[in-house]
Amino acid sequence: MSHIETLRSLESLLVSFLERAVALKEDRLCVLDGINRLDDIAQGVFNGDDLTDQIGDWFAEHNHWLEDSRLKTADYNRMGKIFGQIKREIHASQDSSPAVMKISDEIDRWTEKASHRKLVLKRGPEVAQAKEADNTIALFGNMLNRIDDLFADLSGSGKHLLSVLDQTLKTASLQKSNEALLLSALIIYYLKLSNYMVEPYIRRLKEAESLQKGGG
């Protein structure tokens, strides 16, 4: 394979990687937005507002969450606290209307299914651990998830992407983090496609990679 063909192959791989990372990020933002909206509804209930219809609409819109694996254990824990808050306010109001009772039953259903999902999430790796070492697709997918989590943590303050890149490069160098190193490479390539001057960051990336390999 010629040098040009190798570069083109690498470019295709990185573009695919970028698209996957962006898709994961969008999916994660949708989850966080949904949970934040549930929290806003709960605050309204706590203030004494009648938000029965809004709660019902939220359950209907997000019912599919219980059937897929996009939610993390922390998401279930956060929703569980919000549901608990809503349930306490329902009991305190002593409102036994059919609509309120339906909301209460729906909270119980979600709490039960969420508890079951958390149990599955904890036990699943024990079954698949022996095969995972030979499954490069699964390993790469898990790496993408960890990279997505790292990007979400570092980009939460709303800084420019260059600021995030600076943090990922520092993390890659100081902590010798593979996730930070790969995320740095991804951001650099994205910025390069957007016509940013990335040569200084490429040098830092190579230095971080050298440190991980024990070269400095």
CSV table of C-alpha atoms in Angstrom, one decimal, residues 3-203:
chain,number,residue,atom,x,y,z
A,3,HIS,CA,1.9,6.3,1.4
A,4,ILE,CA,-1.0,8.2,-0.3
A,5,GLU,CA,-3.3,5.1,0.1
A,6,THR,CA,-2.3,4.7,3.7
A,7,LEU,CA,-3.2,8.4,4.4
A,8,ARG,CA,-6.5,8.0,2.7
A,9,SER,CA,-7.3,4.9,4.7
A,10,LEU,CA,-6.4,6.6,7.9
A,11,GLU,CA,-8.5,9.6,6.9
A,12,SER,CA,-11.5,7.3,6.2
A,13,LEU,CA,-11.0,5.6,9.6
A,14,LEU,CA,-10.8,8.9,11.5
A,15,VAL,CA,-13.9,10.4,9.7
A,16,SER,CA,-15.9,7.2,10.7
A,17,PHE,CA,-14.6,7.6,14.2
A,18,LEU,CA,-15.6,11.2,14.3
A,19,GLU,CA,-19.1,10.4,13.1
A,20,ARG,CA,-19.5,7.7,15.7
A,21,ALA,CA,-18.3,10.0,18.5
A,22,VAL,CA,-20.7,12.8,17.4
A,23,ALA,CA,-23.6,10.3,17.3
A,24,LEU,CA,-22.7,9.1,20.8
A,25,LYS,CA,-22.5,12.7,22.0
A,26,GLU,CA,-25.9,13.6,20.5
A,27,ASP,CA,-27.5,10.5,22.1
A,28,ARG,CA,-26.0,11.4,25.5
A,29,LEU,CA,-27.3,15.0,25.3
A,30,CYS,CA,-30.8,13.7,24.5
A,31,VAL,CA,-30.7,11.6,27.7
A,32,LEU,CA,-29.4,14.5,29.9
A,33,ASP,CA,-32.0,16.8,28.4
A,34,GLY,CA,-34.8,14.3,29.2
A,35,ILE,CA,-33.7,13.8,32.8
A,36,ASN,CA,-33.3,17.6,33.3
A,37,ARG,CA,-36.8,18.1,32.0
A,38,LEU,CA,-38.1,15.5,34.5
A,39,ASP,CA,-36.2,17.4,37.3
A,40,ASP,CA,-37.9,20.6,36.2
A,41,ILE,CA,-41.3,19.0,36.4
A,42,ALA,CA,-40.5,17.6,39.9
A,43,GLN,CA,-39.5,21.1,41.1
A,44,GLY,CA,-42.9,22.4,39.9
A,45,VAL,CA,-44.7,19.6,41.8
A,46,PHE,CA,-42.7,20.5,44.9
A,47,ASN,CA,-43.9,24.1,44.5
A,48,GLY,CA,-47.5,22.9,44.5
A,49,ASP,CA,-48.2,23.1,40.8
A,50,ASP,CA,-50.5,20.6,39.2
A,51,LEU,CA,-48.3,19.1,36.6
A,52,THR,CA,-50.0,15.8,36.2
A,53,ASP,CA,-50.4,16.2,32.4
A,54,GLN,CA,-46.7,17.1,32.0
A,55,ILE,CA,-45.6,14.1,34.0
A,56,GLY,CA,-47.8,11.8,31.9
A,57,ASP,CA,-46.4,13.3,28.7
A,58,TRP,CA,-42.9,12.7,29.9
A,59,PHE,CA,-43.6,9.1,30.7
A,60,ALA,CA,-45.2,8.6,27.3
A,61,GLU,CA,-42.3,10.3,25.4
A,62,HIS,CA,-39.5,8.4,27.2
A,63,ASN,CA,-41.1,5.0,27.7
A,64,HIS,CA,-38.6,3.5,25.2
A,65,TRP,CA,-35.8,4.2,27.6
A,66,LEU,CA,-36.7,1.1,29.6
A,67,GLU,CA,-36.2,-1.1,26.6
A,68,ASP,CA,-32.7,0.1,25.4
A,69,SER,CA,-29.3,0.4,26.9
A,70,ARG,CA,-28.6,4.1,26.4
A,71,LEU,CA,-29.0,4.9,30.1
A,72,LYS,CA,-26.1,4.6,32.6
A,73,THR,CA,-26.4,3.5,36.2
A,74,ALA,CA,-25.9,7.2,37.3
A,75,ASP,CA,-28.9,8.1,35.1
A,76,TYR,CA,-31.1,5.5,36.8
A,77,ASN,CA,-30.0,6.7,40.2
A,78,ARG,CA,-30.8,10.3,39.4
A,79,MET,CA,-34.2,9.4,38.0
A,80,GLY,CA,-34.9,7.3,41.1
A,81,LYS,CA,-34.3,10.3,43.3
A,82,ILE,CA,-36.6,12.5,41.2
A,83,PHE,CA,-39.3,9.8,41.2
A,84,GLY,CA,-39.0,9.5,44.9
A,85,GLN,CA,-39.5,13.3,45.3
A,86,ILE,CA,-42.6,13.3,43.1
A,87,LYS,CA,-44.0,10.2,44.9
A,88,ARG,CA,-43.6,11.9,48.3
A,89,GLU,CA,-45.4,15.0,47.1
A,90,ILE,CA,-48.2,12.9,45.7
A,91,HIS,CA,-48.6,11.2,49.1
A,92,ALA,CA,-48.4,14.5,51.0
A,93,SER,CA,-51.1,16.0,48.8
A,94,GLN,CA,-53.5,13.2,49.6
A,95,ASP,CA,-54.9,13.5,46.0
A,96,SER,CA,-56.5,10.2,45.0
A,97,SER,CA,-57.8,11.2,41.6
A,98,PRO,CA,-57.4,8.7,38.8
A,99,ALA,CA,-54.8,10.8,37.0
A,100,VAL,CA,-52.6,11.1,40.1
A,101,MET,CA,-53.0,7.4,40.9
A,102,LYS,CA,-52.0,6.6,37.4
A,103,ILE,CA,-48.8,8.7,37.8
A,104,SER,CA,-48.1,6.9,41.0
A,105,ASP,CA,-48.4,3.5,39.4
A,106,GLU,CA,-46.2,4.6,36.5
A,107,ILE,CA,-43.5,5.7,38.9
A,108,ASP,CA,-43.7,2.3,40.6
A,109,ARG,CA,-43.4,0.6,37.2
A,110,TRP,CA,-40.4,2.7,36.2
A,111,THR,CA,-38.7,2.1,39.5
A,112,GLU,CA,-39.1,-1.6,39.3
A,113,LYS,CA,-37.8,-1.8,35.7
A,114,ALA,CA,-35.0,0.5,36.4
A,115,SER,CA,-33.9,-1.6,39.4
A,116,HIS,CA,-33.9,-4.7,37.1
A,117,ARG,CA,-31.9,-2.9,34.4
A,118,LYS,CA,-29.3,-1.8,36.9
A,119,LEU,CA,-28.9,-5.4,38.0
A,120,VAL,CA,-28.5,-6.5,34.4
A,121,LEU,CA,-25.9,-3.8,33.8
A,122,LYS,CA,-23.9,-5.0,36.8
A,123,ARG,CA,-24.0,-8.7,36.0
A,124,GLY,CA,-23.7,-8.5,32.2
A,125,PRO,CA,-19.9,-8.1,32.1
A,126,GLU,CA,-19.3,-11.1,34.3
A,127,VAL,CA,-20.9,-13.3,31.6
A,128,ALA,CA,-19.2,-11.7,28.6
A,129,GLN,CA,-15.8,-11.0,30.2
A,130,ALA,CA,-14.1,-14.1,28.8
A,131,LYS,CA,-15.1,-13.3,25.2
A,132,GLU,CA,-14.6,-9.6,25.3
A,133,ALA,CA,-10.8,-9.9,25.2
A,134,ASP,CA,-11.1,-11.4,21.7
A,135,ASN,CA,-13.8,-9.0,20.5
A,136,THR,CA,-12.1,-6.0,19.0
A,137,ILE,CA,-15.4,-4.4,18.0
A,138,ALA,CA,-16.7,-4.6,21.6
A,139,LEU,CA,-13.4,-3.2,22.9
A,140,PHE,CA,-13.4,-0.3,20.5
A,141,GLY,CA,-17.1,0.4,21.3
A,142,ASN,CA,-16.3,0.5,25.0
A,143,MET,CA,-13.4,2.8,24.3
A,144,LEU,CA,-15.7,5.2,22.3
A,145,ASN,CA,-18.1,5.3,25.3
A,146,ARG,CA,-15.2,6.2,27.6
A,147,ILE,CA,-14.0,8.9,25.2
A,148,ASP,CA,-17.5,10.3,25.0
A,149,ASP,CA,-17.8,10.4,28.8
A,150,LEU,CA,-14.4,12.2,29.0
A,151,PHE,CA,-15.4,14.7,26.4
A,152,ALA,CA,-18.7,15.4,28.2
A,153,ASP,CA,-16.8,16.0,31.4
A,154,LEU,CA,-14.2,18.4,29.9
A,155,SER,CA,-16.6,20.3,27.7
A,156,GLY,CA,-19.3,20.9,30.3
A,157,SER,CA,-18.0,24.4,31.1
A,158,GLY,CA,-18.8,25.6,27.6
A,159,LYS,CA,-15.2,26.5,26.7
A,160,HIS,CA,-13.8,26.6,23.2
A,161,LEU,CA,-12.9,23.2,21.7
A,162,LEU,CA,-9.2,24.3,21.8
A,163,SER,CA,-9.5,24.6,25.6
A,164,VAL,CA,-10.9,21.1,25.7
A,165,LEU,CA,-8.0,19.9,23.5
A,166,ASP,CA,-5.5,21.5,25.9
A,167,GLN,CA,-7.0,19.7,28.8
A,168,THR,CA,-7.1,16.3,27.0
A,169,LEU,CA,-3.4,16.7,26.0
A,170,LYS,CA,-2.5,17.5,29.6
A,171,THR,CA,-4.4,14.5,30.8
A,172,ALA,CA,-2.8,12.3,28.2
A,173,SER,CA,0.7,13.4,29.3
A,174,LEU,CA,0.2,13.5,33.1
A,175,GLN,CA,-2.1,10.6,33.6
A,176,LYS,CA,-1.0,8.6,30.5
A,177,SER,CA,-4.6,8.1,29.6
A,178,ASN,CA,-5.4,6.2,26.4
A,179,GLU,CA,-8.8,7.8,26.3
A,180,ALA,CA,-7.4,11.3,26.5
A,181,LEU,CA,-4.8,10.5,23.9
A,182,LEU,CA,-7.4,9.2,21.4
A,183,LEU,CA,-9.7,12.1,22.1
A,184,SER,CA,-6.9,14.5,21.5
A,185,ALA,CA,-6.1,12.9,18.2
A,186,LEU,CA,-9.8,13.1,17.2
A,187,ILE,CA,-10.2,16.7,18.1
A,188,ILE,CA,-7.0,17.6,16.3
A,189,TYR,CA,-8.2,15.9,13.1
A,190,TYR,CA,-11.6,17.6,13.4
A,191,LEU,CA,-9.9,21.0,13.8
A,192,LYS,CA,-7.6,20.2,10.9
A,193,LEU,CA,-10.7,19.5,8.7
A,194,SER,CA,-12.0,22.9,9.8
A,195,ASN,CA,-8.8,24.6,8.6
A,196,TYR,CA,-7.4,25.3,12.1
A,197,MET,CA,-3.6,25.5,12.6
A,198,VAL,CA,-2.9,22.3,14.6
A,199,GLU,CA,0.8,21.8,14.2
A,200,PRO,CA,1.7,22.8,17.8
A,201,TYR,CA,-1.0,20.4,19.1
A,202,ILE,CA,0.3,17.6,16.9
A,203,ARG,CA,3.7,18.0,18.5
